[in-house]
Structures are given as structure tokens and as C-alpha cells.
Amino acid sequence: MAAELKIVRTPAETALTEAWGAARNALPGAGKVAELRARAFDVFKAGGLPHRRVEAYKYTDLRALIREAKPLAAAPAKAALDAAAAIIAGLPDFGGPRAVLVNGFFAESLSRLDKVAGLRVRSLADALAAEGDAILSRLSGIADDKVDPQLALNAAFMRDGVVIEVADGAELAQPVTILAISTEAVTIVSRSLVVIGNGAKATIVEQHAGVDGIAYQANHAVELTVGDKAELKHFKVQVEGDQALHLATLSAVIGANVDIQTTAVTVGAGIARQQFFVTLNGEDSKLAIRNAAMLRTRQHSDNTLVVDHVAPGSESREVFKTVLDDESKGVFQGRIMVKPEAQKTDGRMMSRAVMLVDGPEMNNKPELEIFADDVACAHGATVSALEQNSLFYLMSRGIPRAEAETLLIASFVGEVFDTIEDAAIRAAFEARAAAWLAARKG
């Protein structure tokens, strides 16, 4: 008689299971929302935290990296709100409406909900309470919960977030900012929904920040639904605390004749994993994903993406740049998928990494999965040291080595920042890179 196979749970998996049992009845949303949560947690329960034998997590083994699960965050008290206000004071302010999440909870007292024509901003908890089951049809990436464990865990525990709706034809003059601030050693879960109407134009800025020395664990998800003939510029600045775990998912479903750009800079968190699931559902749409990661000490940063071309004539560009110092580790996994009906697709993906010393590690795995015959698709990846001829040229002009390296690194990541048209946002990205470089020089 064959021995019964017994699944051994790690302390973190056991703690998450206990947290689910204690919290499930208090989480917002009933009916189909509650059913969704239960199904999502069943995904986690069946497989546990994803590990290296799960292909998408081959280079970021969360079962090994997450030794313990922090307790679920509670609604922020005054001390947490005060700490968050202090952090916000040090972040750039781009004007316009601002929605603040403190430890995953919508903080109205710190938010700036200006009344703007064609714009509605509210908390996810309020939307779940008011709309119940109806909100599920607007969470476009919800079907992915059954296949991706990181997003499934988010769906099970999501308690609050931001819902941003831009009406058809609206053109927002100022960016809408989402500030996700973390202040305590807890598990933080948020899910936000951004709906851009047909023919609308908007800019969304995410800023993620926390306190150094505090080992919090964050799992954020943002859902983008972009209507036909819309234009969206999305930016993300990640400056989490040095002991933080930052898990993030960006899901997007894009209509026809859409122009969407998303640009990010990553300098924070001890462990960071950003995953993108983008579906180009409509014809003749353009997508650009750009990311610059600057890593030091033993930081680990993973960018994993799937771009799915479903309709004909769409274009996608993915450019990821990584700077690695000390003993840091970078990961890039990208897959462009082209369905049989997506003829005339033009998709190009590139990962470039620069290692400043001998200690870091970079893992690249770009892929193409093409089922159409009239396409122009390509991918590539490079890993190198700083270009020695350029370094010698600068030093021969009397520039000290450290300053010469700084100029070359700034130029390397600057190719990502130069695509940002908004001067204030571009300056914020450049300031983060400059601060990283100054700390290295020191």
C-alpha cells in the first residue's frame, strides 16, 4: 500500500492559513466577492508560496525568501498616520488629486480628493460595500487569480485600495497620484482599480515608500482597464524601506487605438517582485513598458511580464535596465505572446544590465510565443560591465573615476527617464537615481 503524501507547510504558510481563518469573515464584500476570496485562497492552499519549481518564480523563490508571515495590518491608528504624513512630506508632490494608502488602508485625512470634472476617486472598501458583486466584472485581472499565486494571495486578503474612474472623453490636466505608505512590520495587502473611459486622457502616478529598518511585507495589485482611443501615462516610483518585501502586480486590459505608457524606477525594498500581465484586446494599440532598477547591498529585484497580443496591428515595446552593485540580484523574465488572429503585430523586448563589481547576479529570460505568420517580433538581453573605453575617455579628461562612473550610470538609466514628457515627473525619477548615485559615491 502506497504511503500517503503529506504536504509540509512552512511557518509562513501556516501563519497565512491561520490569518485567513481569523480574517475571512471580516473582509469587505459578500456573495460572489466572498466566493472569489475563497477560491483564491484555495489556490494558495493547494500550492503554498511559489518556489523555484514554479517556472515564473524560478529566480525568486518566495517560499525560501519569506521565512515568516507578518500579522495582517490593522486600520492605521494616529501614530501610523503621523508617521505616514512625515514620509509623504519627503516625497514629490505633482499637484492634482492624491489618494493615500497607509498600511494598505485608504487614509482620507491624508488624501487630497479635489473635485475634477470627469474623475471619481474612492476607496475599494467603499466600492465593495456599495456595489458588491457588480465590482467583480470591473476587476479585469481577476481571472488570473487561478493561475498566479502572488495575485491569488492578494485577491484572498484584499481589504482596501483605490478606485479611480475617468469618464469617457475626459482629459485630466494634472496627474492622479496613489501614495502607498508603509509604517509597521505587518502584512499589507491592497488592490486598486483604474478605469480609463473611451477617448479619455489621464496620467496616474504610483509612489511606494516606507521606513528603513522595518521588515514589512506588502502585496499590491493595480488593475488597469483602458477604453478605446484612450491615452494613459502610468508612472511608478518604488522607494520602500531597506528591509521590506514588495510584491506588486500590474494587470491591464487595453482596447482599440490606445496609447499607453508605463514607466517605473526601483531603488527600494530588500526583496521586490513586480509582475505585469497586459492584454492588448483592441486593434492598432501601442504599449510601452520601461523600467530602471538600481540595486545595491543584497537587494533582490524581479521584473516578470507577459504581454498578450490578441488583436491585429498592435505594437509593444519593453525596455528594462538594471544597475547592480555589491551582492545584489536582478531578474528579468519577459514573454510576448501573439495569438493567431493578431496579424501585423510589432513587438520588441530588451533587457540590459550593468554590473559595477564582480559580486552581483543577473538572470534574463526573454521569450516569444508566436502563433501568427505576419509579425515583426524580437527580443534580446545583455549583461556587461561599464564600457571601459568610455570610462577611459572621461578619466583622460581629468574626471575622477568615481565621477566618471556616475556619469556613465546616469546616462545608462537616463535613456528610460528621457522618455518622460512631464518635467516634474521626470525630475522626480532623476532625483531618485541621483540620490542612489550620491550614496554610492559617498
CSV table of C-alpha atoms in Angstrom, one decimal, residues 71-437:
chain,number,residue,atom,x,y,z
A,71,PRO,CA,0.4,39.7,11.1
A,72,LEU,CA,-2.2,41.3,8.9
A,73,ALA,CA,-2.2,45.1,9.1
A,74,ALA,CA,-5.0,46.7,11.1
A,75,ALA,CA,-6.6,50.1,10.3
A,76,PRO,CA,-3.9,52.7,10.9
A,77,ALA,CA,-4.0,54.5,14.3
A,78,LYS,CA,-2.9,58.1,14.8
A,79,ALA,CA,0.7,57.1,15.3
A,80,ALA,CA,0.8,55.3,11.9
A,81,LEU,CA,-1.0,58.3,10.2
A,82,ASP,CA,1.5,60.7,11.7
A,83,ALA,CA,4.4,58.5,10.5
A,84,ALA,CA,2.9,58.3,7.1
A,85,ALA,CA,2.5,62.1,7.0
A,86,ALA,CA,6.2,62.5,7.8
A,87,ILE,CA,7.1,60.2,4.9
A,88,ILE,CA,4.8,62.0,2.5
A,89,ALA,CA,6.4,65.3,3.3
A,90,GLY,CA,9.6,64.0,1.8
A,91,LEU,CA,8.0,62.8,-1.4
A,92,PRO,CA,7.5,64.9,-4.6
A,93,ASP,CA,4.0,66.4,-4.9
A,94,PHE,CA,2.8,66.6,-8.5
A,95,GLY,CA,-0.4,68.5,-7.7
A,96,GLY,CA,-3.8,67.3,-8.5
A,97,PRO,CA,-5.8,64.6,-6.7
A,98,ARG,CA,-4.0,62.4,-4.3
A,99,ALA,CA,-5.2,59.1,-2.8
A,100,VAL,CA,-3.2,57.8,0.2
A,101,LEU,CA,-3.0,54.2,1.5
A,102,VAL,CA,-1.4,53.7,4.9
A,103,ASN,CA,-0.5,50.1,5.5
A,104,GLY,CA,-3.0,49.2,2.8
A,105,PHE,CA,-5.9,51.2,4.1
A,106,PHE,CA,-7.4,54.3,2.4
A,107,ALA,CA,-6.5,57.3,4.5
A,108,GLU,CA,-8.9,60.1,3.7
A,109,SER,CA,-7.3,62.5,6.1
A,110,LEU,CA,-4.1,62.4,4.2
A,111,SER,CA,-5.6,62.3,0.8
A,112,ARG,CA,-6.5,65.3,-1.4
A,113,LEU,CA,-9.6,64.4,-3.3
A,114,ASP,CA,-10.1,67.5,-5.4
A,115,LYS,CA,-13.3,67.7,-7.4
A,116,VAL,CA,-12.2,67.3,-11.1
A,117,ALA,CA,-14.7,67.1,-13.9
A,118,GLY,CA,-14.8,63.5,-15.3
A,119,LEU,CA,-12.9,62.0,-12.4
A,120,ARG,CA,-14.1,59.9,-9.5
A,121,VAL,CA,-11.8,58.6,-6.7
A,122,ARG,CA,-12.9,56.4,-3.8
A,123,SER,CA,-11.7,53.5,-1.6
A,124,LEU,CA,-12.0,49.9,-2.8
A,125,ALA,CA,-13.6,49.0,0.6
A,126,ASP,CA,-16.4,51.6,-0.1
A,127,ALA,CA,-16.8,50.3,-3.6
A,128,LEU,CA,-17.2,46.7,-2.4
A,129,ALA,CA,-19.7,47.8,0.2
A,130,ALA,CA,-21.7,49.8,-2.2
A,131,GLU,CA,-21.6,47.7,-5.4
A,132,GLY,CA,-20.9,44.2,-4.0
A,133,ASP,CA,-20.9,41.6,-6.8
A,134,ALA,CA,-21.1,44.2,-9.6
A,135,ILE,CA,-17.5,45.4,-8.9
A,136,LEU,CA,-16.1,42.0,-9.9
A,137,SER,CA,-17.0,42.5,-13.5
A,138,ARG,CA,-14.7,45.5,-13.5
A,139,LEU,CA,-11.7,43.8,-11.9
A,140,SER,CA,-10.3,42.8,-15.3
A,141,GLY,CA,-7.4,40.6,-14.0
A,142,ILE,CA,-9.5,38.6,-11.6
A,143,ALA,CA,-9.3,35.5,-13.8
A,144,ASP,CA,-5.6,35.4,-13.3
A,145,ASP,CA,-6.0,34.6,-9.7
A,146,LYS,CA,-6.5,30.9,-10.5
A,147,VAL,CA,-3.0,30.7,-12.1
A,148,ASP,CA,-0.8,33.2,-10.4
A,149,PRO,CA,-0.2,32.6,-6.7
A,150,GLN,CA,1.0,36.1,-5.9
A,151,LEU,CA,-2.1,37.6,-7.3
A,152,ALA,CA,-4.3,34.9,-5.8
A,153,LEU,CA,-3.0,35.7,-2.3
A,154,ASN,CA,-3.8,39.4,-3.0
A,155,ALA,CA,-7.3,38.5,-4.0
A,156,ALA,CA,-7.9,36.5,-0.9
A,157,PHE,CA,-6.8,39.2,1.6
A,158,MET,CA,-7.5,42.4,-0.3
A,159,ARG,CA,-9.2,44.7,2.1
A,160,ASP,CA,-8.8,48.2,0.7
A,161,GLY,CA,-7.3,50.2,-2.1
A,162,VAL,CA,-8.3,52.9,-4.5
A,163,VAL,CA,-10.8,53.0,-7.3
A,164,ILE,CA,-10.1,55.7,-9.9
A,165,GLU,CA,-12.6,56.2,-12.8
A,166,VAL,CA,-12.0,58.6,-15.6
A,167,ALA,CA,-15.1,59.3,-17.7
A,168,ASP,CA,-15.4,58.9,-21.5
A,169,GLY,CA,-13.8,61.8,-23.3
A,170,ALA,CA,-12.4,63.4,-20.1
A,171,GLU,CA,-8.9,64.9,-20.3
A,172,LEU,CA,-7.2,65.4,-16.9
A,173,ALA,CA,-4.9,68.3,-16.8
A,174,GLN,CA,-3.0,67.1,-13.7
A,175,PRO,CA,-1.8,63.6,-12.6
A,176,VAL,CA,-3.7,61.5,-10.2
A,177,THR,CA,-1.3,60.1,-7.5
A,178,ILE,CA,-1.6,56.9,-5.5
A,179,LEU,CA,0.6,57.0,-2.4
A,180,ALA,CA,1.2,53.6,-0.7
A,181,ILE,CA,2.9,54.3,2.6
A,182,SER,CA,4.1,51.5,5.0
A,183,THR,CA,5.0,52.2,8.6
A,184,GLU,CA,4.8,49.0,10.6
A,185,ALA,CA,6.1,45.4,10.5
A,186,VAL,CA,2.9,43.9,9.2
A,187,THR,CA,1.4,42.2,6.1
A,188,ILE,CA,0.0,44.8,3.8
A,189,VAL,CA,-2.5,43.9,1.0
A,190,SER,CA,-4.1,46.4,-1.3
A,191,ARG,CA,-5.8,46.2,-4.7
A,192,SER,CA,-6.6,49.3,-6.8
A,193,LEU,CA,-8.7,49.7,-9.9
A,194,VAL,CA,-8.2,52.3,-12.6
A,195,VAL,CA,-10.8,52.6,-15.3
A,196,ILE,CA,-10.0,54.9,-18.2
A,197,GLY,CA,-13.0,55.7,-20.4
A,198,ASN,CA,-13.2,55.7,-24.2
A,199,GLY,CA,-11.3,58.7,-25.6
A,200,ALA,CA,-10.1,59.8,-22.2
A,201,LYS,CA,-6.6,61.1,-21.4
A,202,ALA,CA,-5.0,60.7,-18.0
A,203,THR,CA,-1.8,60.4,-16.0
A,204,ILE,CA,-1.5,58.1,-13.0
A,205,VAL,CA,1.5,58.1,-10.6
A,206,GLU,CA,2.2,55.4,-8.0
A,207,GLN,CA,4.6,56.1,-5.2
A,208,HIS,CA,5.5,53.3,-2.8
A,209,ALA,CA,7.6,54.3,0.3
A,210,GLY,CA,8.3,53.0,3.8
A,211,VAL,CA,10.6,53.2,6.7
A,212,ASP,CA,14.1,51.7,6.7
A,213,GLY,CA,14.7,49.0,9.4
A,214,ILE,CA,11.1,47.8,9.5
A,215,ALA,CA,10.5,44.3,7.9
A,216,TYR,CA,7.0,44.8,6.5
A,217,GLN,CA,5.6,42.6,3.7
A,218,ALA,CA,3.5,44.3,1.0
A,219,ASN,CA,1.4,42.7,-1.7
A,220,HIS,CA,-0.1,45.4,-4.0
A,221,ALA,CA,-2.1,45.0,-7.2
A,222,VAL,CA,-3.3,47.6,-9.7
A,223,GLU,CA,-5.9,46.8,-12.4
A,224,LEU,CA,-6.0,49.0,-15.5
A,225,THR,CA,-8.9,48.9,-17.9
A,226,VAL,CA,-8.3,51.3,-20.8
A,227,GLY,CA,-11.1,52.1,-23.2
A,228,ASP,CA,-10.9,52.6,-27.0
A,229,LYS,CA,-8.9,55.6,-28.3
A,230,ALA,CA,-7.7,56.5,-24.8
A,231,GLU,CA,-4.3,57.7,-23.7
A,232,LEU,CA,-2.8,56.7,-20.4
A,233,LYS,CA,0.6,57.5,-18.9
A,234,HIS,CA,1.4,55.5,-15.8
A,235,PHE,CA,4.4,56.0,-13.6
A,236,LYS,CA,5.7,54.2,-10.5
A,237,VAL,CA,8.4,55.2,-8.1
A,238,GLN,CA,9.4,52.4,-5.6
A,239,VAL,CA,11.4,53.6,-2.6
A,240,GLU,CA,10.3,51.0,0.0
A,241,GLY,CA,12.3,50.6,3.2
A,242,ASP,CA,15.5,48.6,3.1
A,243,GLN,CA,14.1,45.5,4.8
A,244,ALA,CA,10.7,45.5,3.0
A,245,LEU,CA,9.2,42.8,0.8
A,246,HIS,CA,7.5,44.5,-2.1
A,247,LEU,CA,5.2,42.3,-4.3
A,248,ALA,CA,3.3,44.1,-7.0
A,249,THR,CA,1.1,43.2,-9.9
A,250,LEU,CA,0.0,45.4,-12.7
A,251,SER,CA,-2.8,43.9,-14.8
A,252,ALA,CA,-4.0,45.8,-17.9
A,253,VAL,CA,-6.7,45.1,-20.5
A,254,ILE,CA,-6.4,47.6,-23.4
A,255,GLY,CA,-8.9,48.5,-26.0
A,256,ALA,CA,-8.5,49.6,-29.6
A,257,ASN,CA,-6.4,52.6,-30.8
A,258,VAL,CA,-5.0,53.1,-27.3
A,259,ASP,CA,-1.7,54.7,-26.5
A,260,ILE,CA,-0.4,53.5,-23.1
A,261,GLN,CA,2.9,54.0,-21.5
A,262,THR,CA,4.1,52.8,-18.1
A,263,THR,CA,7.5,53.8,-16.6
A,264,ALA,CA,9.0,52.8,-13.3
A,265,VAL,CA,12.1,53.3,-11.2
A,266,THR,CA,13.1,50.8,-8.5
A,267,VAL,CA,15.6,51.7,-5.8
A,268,GLY,CA,14.0,50.4,-2.6
A,269,ALA,CA,13.0,47.2,-0.8
A,270,GLY,CA,15.2,44.3,0.3
A,271,ILE,CA,13.2,41.9,-2.0
A,272,ALA,CA,11.0,43.3,-4.8
A,273,ARG,CA,9.0,41.4,-7.4
A,274,GLN,CA,6.9,43.4,-10.0
A,275,GLN,CA,4.9,41.4,-12.4
A,276,PHE,CA,3.0,42.7,-15.5
A,277,PHE,CA,0.0,41.0,-17.2
A,278,VAL,CA,-1.0,43.0,-20.2
A,279,THR,CA,-3.6,42.1,-22.8
A,280,LEU,CA,-4.0,44.1,-26.0
A,281,ASN,CA,-7.6,43.3,-26.9
A,282,GLY,CA,-8.1,46.0,-29.5
A,283,GLU,CA,-6.6,46.7,-32.9
A,284,ASP,CA,-3.9,49.3,-33.6
A,285,SER,CA,-2.9,50.0,-30.0
A,286,LYS,CA,0.5,51.0,-28.7
A,287,LEU,CA,2.1,49.8,-25.4
A,288,ALA,CA,5.4,50.9,-23.9
A,289,ILE,CA,6.8,49.4,-20.7
A,290,ARG,CA,10.0,51.0,-19.4
A,291,ASN,CA,11.8,50.2,-16.1
A,292,ALA,CA,15.0,51.3,-14.4
A,293,ALA,CA,16.2,49.3,-11.3
A,294,MET,CA,19.2,50.4,-9.3
A,295,LEU,CA,20.3,47.8,-6.7
A,296,ARG,CA,23.0,47.7,-4.0
A,297,THR,CA,24.0,45.6,-1.0
A,298,ARG,CA,21.9,42.3,-1.1
A,299,GLN,CA,18.8,43.7,-2.8
A,300,HIS,CA,16.8,41.3,-5.0
A,301,SER,CA,14.6,42.8,-7.8
A,302,ASP,CA,12.5,40.7,-10.1
A,303,ASN,CA,10.6,42.0,-13.1
A,304,THR,CA,8.3,39.4,-14.8
A,305,LEU,CA,5.9,40.2,-17.6
A,306,VAL,CA,3.5,38.7,-20.1
A,307,VAL,CA,2.3,40.8,-23.0
A,308,ASP,CA,-0.5,39.2,-24.9
A,309,HIS,CA,-1.3,40.4,-28.4
A,310,VAL,CA,-4.9,39.4,-29.1
A,311,ALA,CA,-6.0,41.8,-31.9
A,312,PRO,CA,-4.2,42.7,-35.1
A,313,GLY,CA,-2.0,45.7,-35.7
A,314,SER,CA,-0.8,46.4,-32.2
A,315,GLU,CA,2.7,47.5,-31.1
A,316,SER,CA,4.6,46.8,-27.9
A,317,ARG,CA,7.9,48.0,-26.6
A,318,GLU,CA,9.5,46.7,-23.4
A,319,VAL,CA,12.8,48.2,-22.2
A,320,PHE,CA,14.3,47.2,-18.8
A,321,LYS,CA,17.6,48.5,-17.4
A,322,THR,CA,19.2,47.2,-14.3
A,323,VAL,CA,22.3,48.6,-12.4
A,324,LEU,CA,23.8,46.1,-9.9
A,325,ASP,CA,26.3,46.9,-7.2
A,326,ASP,CA,27.7,44.9,-4.2
A,327,GLU,CA,26.0,41.5,-4.0
A,328,SER,CA,22.6,42.4,-5.5
A,329,LYS,CA,20.5,40.2,-7.7
A,330,GLY,CA,18.4,41.2,-10.7
A,331,VAL,CA,15.8,39.1,-12.6
A,332,PHE,CA,14.1,39.8,-15.9
A,333,GLN,CA,11.5,37.3,-17.3
A,334,GLY,CA,9.5,38.6,-20.2
A,335,ARG,CA,7.2,36.8,-22.7
A,336,ILE,CA,5.5,38.3,-25.8
A,337,MET,CA,2.5,36.2,-26.9
A,338,VAL,CA,0.9,36.7,-30.3
A,339,LYS,CA,-2.4,34.9,-30.9
A,340,PRO,CA,-3.3,33.6,-34.4
A,341,GLU,CA,-5.7,36.5,-35.1
A,342,ALA,CA,-3.1,39.1,-34.1
A,343,GLN,CA,-1.6,39.6,-37.5
A,344,LYS,CA,0.6,42.7,-38.2
A,345,THR,CA,1.9,42.7,-34.6
A,346,ASP,CA,5.1,44.5,-33.8
A,347,GLY,CA,6.6,43.5,-30.5
A,348,ARG,CA,10.1,44.2,-29.2
A,349,MET,CA,11.6,43.4,-25.8
A,350,MET,CA,15.0,44.2,-24.4
A,351,SER,CA,16.7,43.8,-21.0
A,352,ARG,CA,20.1,45.5,-20.4
A,353,ALA,CA,22.1,45.2,-17.2
A,354,VAL,CA,25.3,46.7,-16.0
A,355,MET,CA,27.3,45.1,-13.2
A,356,LEU,CA,29.5,47.6,-11.3
A,357,VAL,CA,31.6,45.0,-9.4
A,358,ASP,CA,32.1,41.2,-9.6
A,359,GLY,CA,29.6,40.3,-6.8
A,360,PRO,CA,26.1,40.7,-8.4
A,361,GLU,CA,23.9,38.2,-10.3
A,362,MET,CA,21.6,38.9,-13.2
A,363,ASN,CA,19.1,36.4,-14.6
A,364,ASN,CA,17.5,37.1,-18.0
A,365,LYS,CA,14.8,35.0,-19.7
A,366,PRO,CA,13.1,36.8,-22.6
A,367,GLU,CA,10.7,34.7,-24.7
A,368,LEU,CA,8.5,34.9,-27.8
A,369,GLU,CA,5.4,32.8,-28.3
A,370,ILE,CA,4.0,33.5,-31.8
A,371,PHE,CA,1.0,31.8,-33.5
A,372,ALA,CA,0.6,34.3,-36.3
A,373,ASP,CA,2.7,34.5,-39.5
A,374,ASP,CA,2.7,38.2,-40.4
A,375,VAL,CA,4.5,39.7,-37.5
A,376,ALA,CA,7.7,41.6,-36.6
A,377,CYS,CA,8.9,40.5,-33.1
A,378,ALA,CA,12.3,40.4,-31.5
A,379,HIS,CA,13.8,40.1,-28.0
A,380,GLY,CA,17.3,40.5,-26.5
A,381,ALA,CA,19.3,40.7,-23.3
A,382,THR,CA,22.7,41.9,-22.4
A,383,VAL,CA,24.8,41.9,-19.3
A,384,SER,CA,28.1,43.8,-19.1
A,385,ALA,CA,30.4,45.9,-17.0
A,386,LEU,CA,30.7,49.7,-17.6
A,387,GLU,CA,32.1,50.4,-21.0
A,388,GLN,CA,35.9,50.7,-20.4
A,389,ASN,CA,36.7,52.9,-23.4
A,390,SER,CA,34.1,55.4,-22.4
A,391,LEU,CA,35.4,55.3,-18.8
A,392,PHE,CA,39.0,55.8,-20.0
A,393,TYR,CA,37.9,58.7,-22.2
A,394,LEU,CA,36.3,60.5,-19.3
A,395,MET,CA,39.2,59.9,-17.0
A,396,SER,CA,41.7,61.0,-19.6
A,397,ARG,CA,39.9,64.4,-19.5
A,398,GLY,CA,40.7,64.7,-15.8
A,399,ILE,CA,37.4,63.4,-14.4
A,400,PRO,CA,38.0,61.2,-11.3
A,401,ARG,CA,37.0,57.5,-11.7
A,402,ALA,CA,34.1,57.7,-9.3
A,403,GLU,CA,32.6,60.7,-11.0
A,404,ALA,CA,33.2,59.2,-14.5
A,405,GLU,CA,31.3,56.0,-13.4
A,406,THR,CA,28.5,58.2,-12.1
A,407,LEU,CA,28.2,59.9,-15.4
A,408,LEU,CA,28.1,56.6,-17.3
A,409,ILE,CA,25.5,55.1,-15.0
A,410,ALA,CA,23.3,58.2,-15.1
A,411,SER,CA,23.5,58.1,-18.9
A,412,PHE,CA,22.5,54.4,-18.9
A,413,VAL,CA,19.3,54.8,-16.9
A,414,GLY,CA,18.7,58.2,-18.3
A,415,GLU,CA,17.5,56.6,-21.6
A,416,VAL,CA,14.5,55.5,-19.6
A,417,PHE,CA,13.9,58.8,-17.9
A,418,ASP,CA,14.3,60.8,-21.1
A,419,THR,CA,11.0,59.4,-22.5
A,420,ILE,CA,9.0,61.1,-19.7
A,421,GLU,CA,7.4,64.2,-21.1
A,422,ASP,CA,6.2,65.7,-17.8
A,423,ALA,CA,9.1,67.8,-16.4
A,424,ALA,CA,8.1,67.4,-12.8
A,425,ILE,CA,7.7,63.6,-13.0
A,426,ARG,CA,11.0,63.3,-15.0
A,427,ALA,CA,12.8,65.4,-12.3
A,428,ALA,CA,11.4,63.0,-9.6
A,429,PHE,CA,12.8,60.0,-11.4
A,430,GLU,CA,16.1,61.6,-12.0
A,431,ALA,CA,16.3,62.7,-8.3
A,432,ARG,CA,15.9,59.1,-7.2
A,433,ALA,CA,18.7,58.0,-9.5
A,434,ALA,CA,20.9,60.9,-8.3
A,435,ALA,CA,20.4,60.0,-4.7
A,436,TRP,CA,21.3,56.4,-5.3
A,437,LEU,CA,24.4,57.5,-7.2
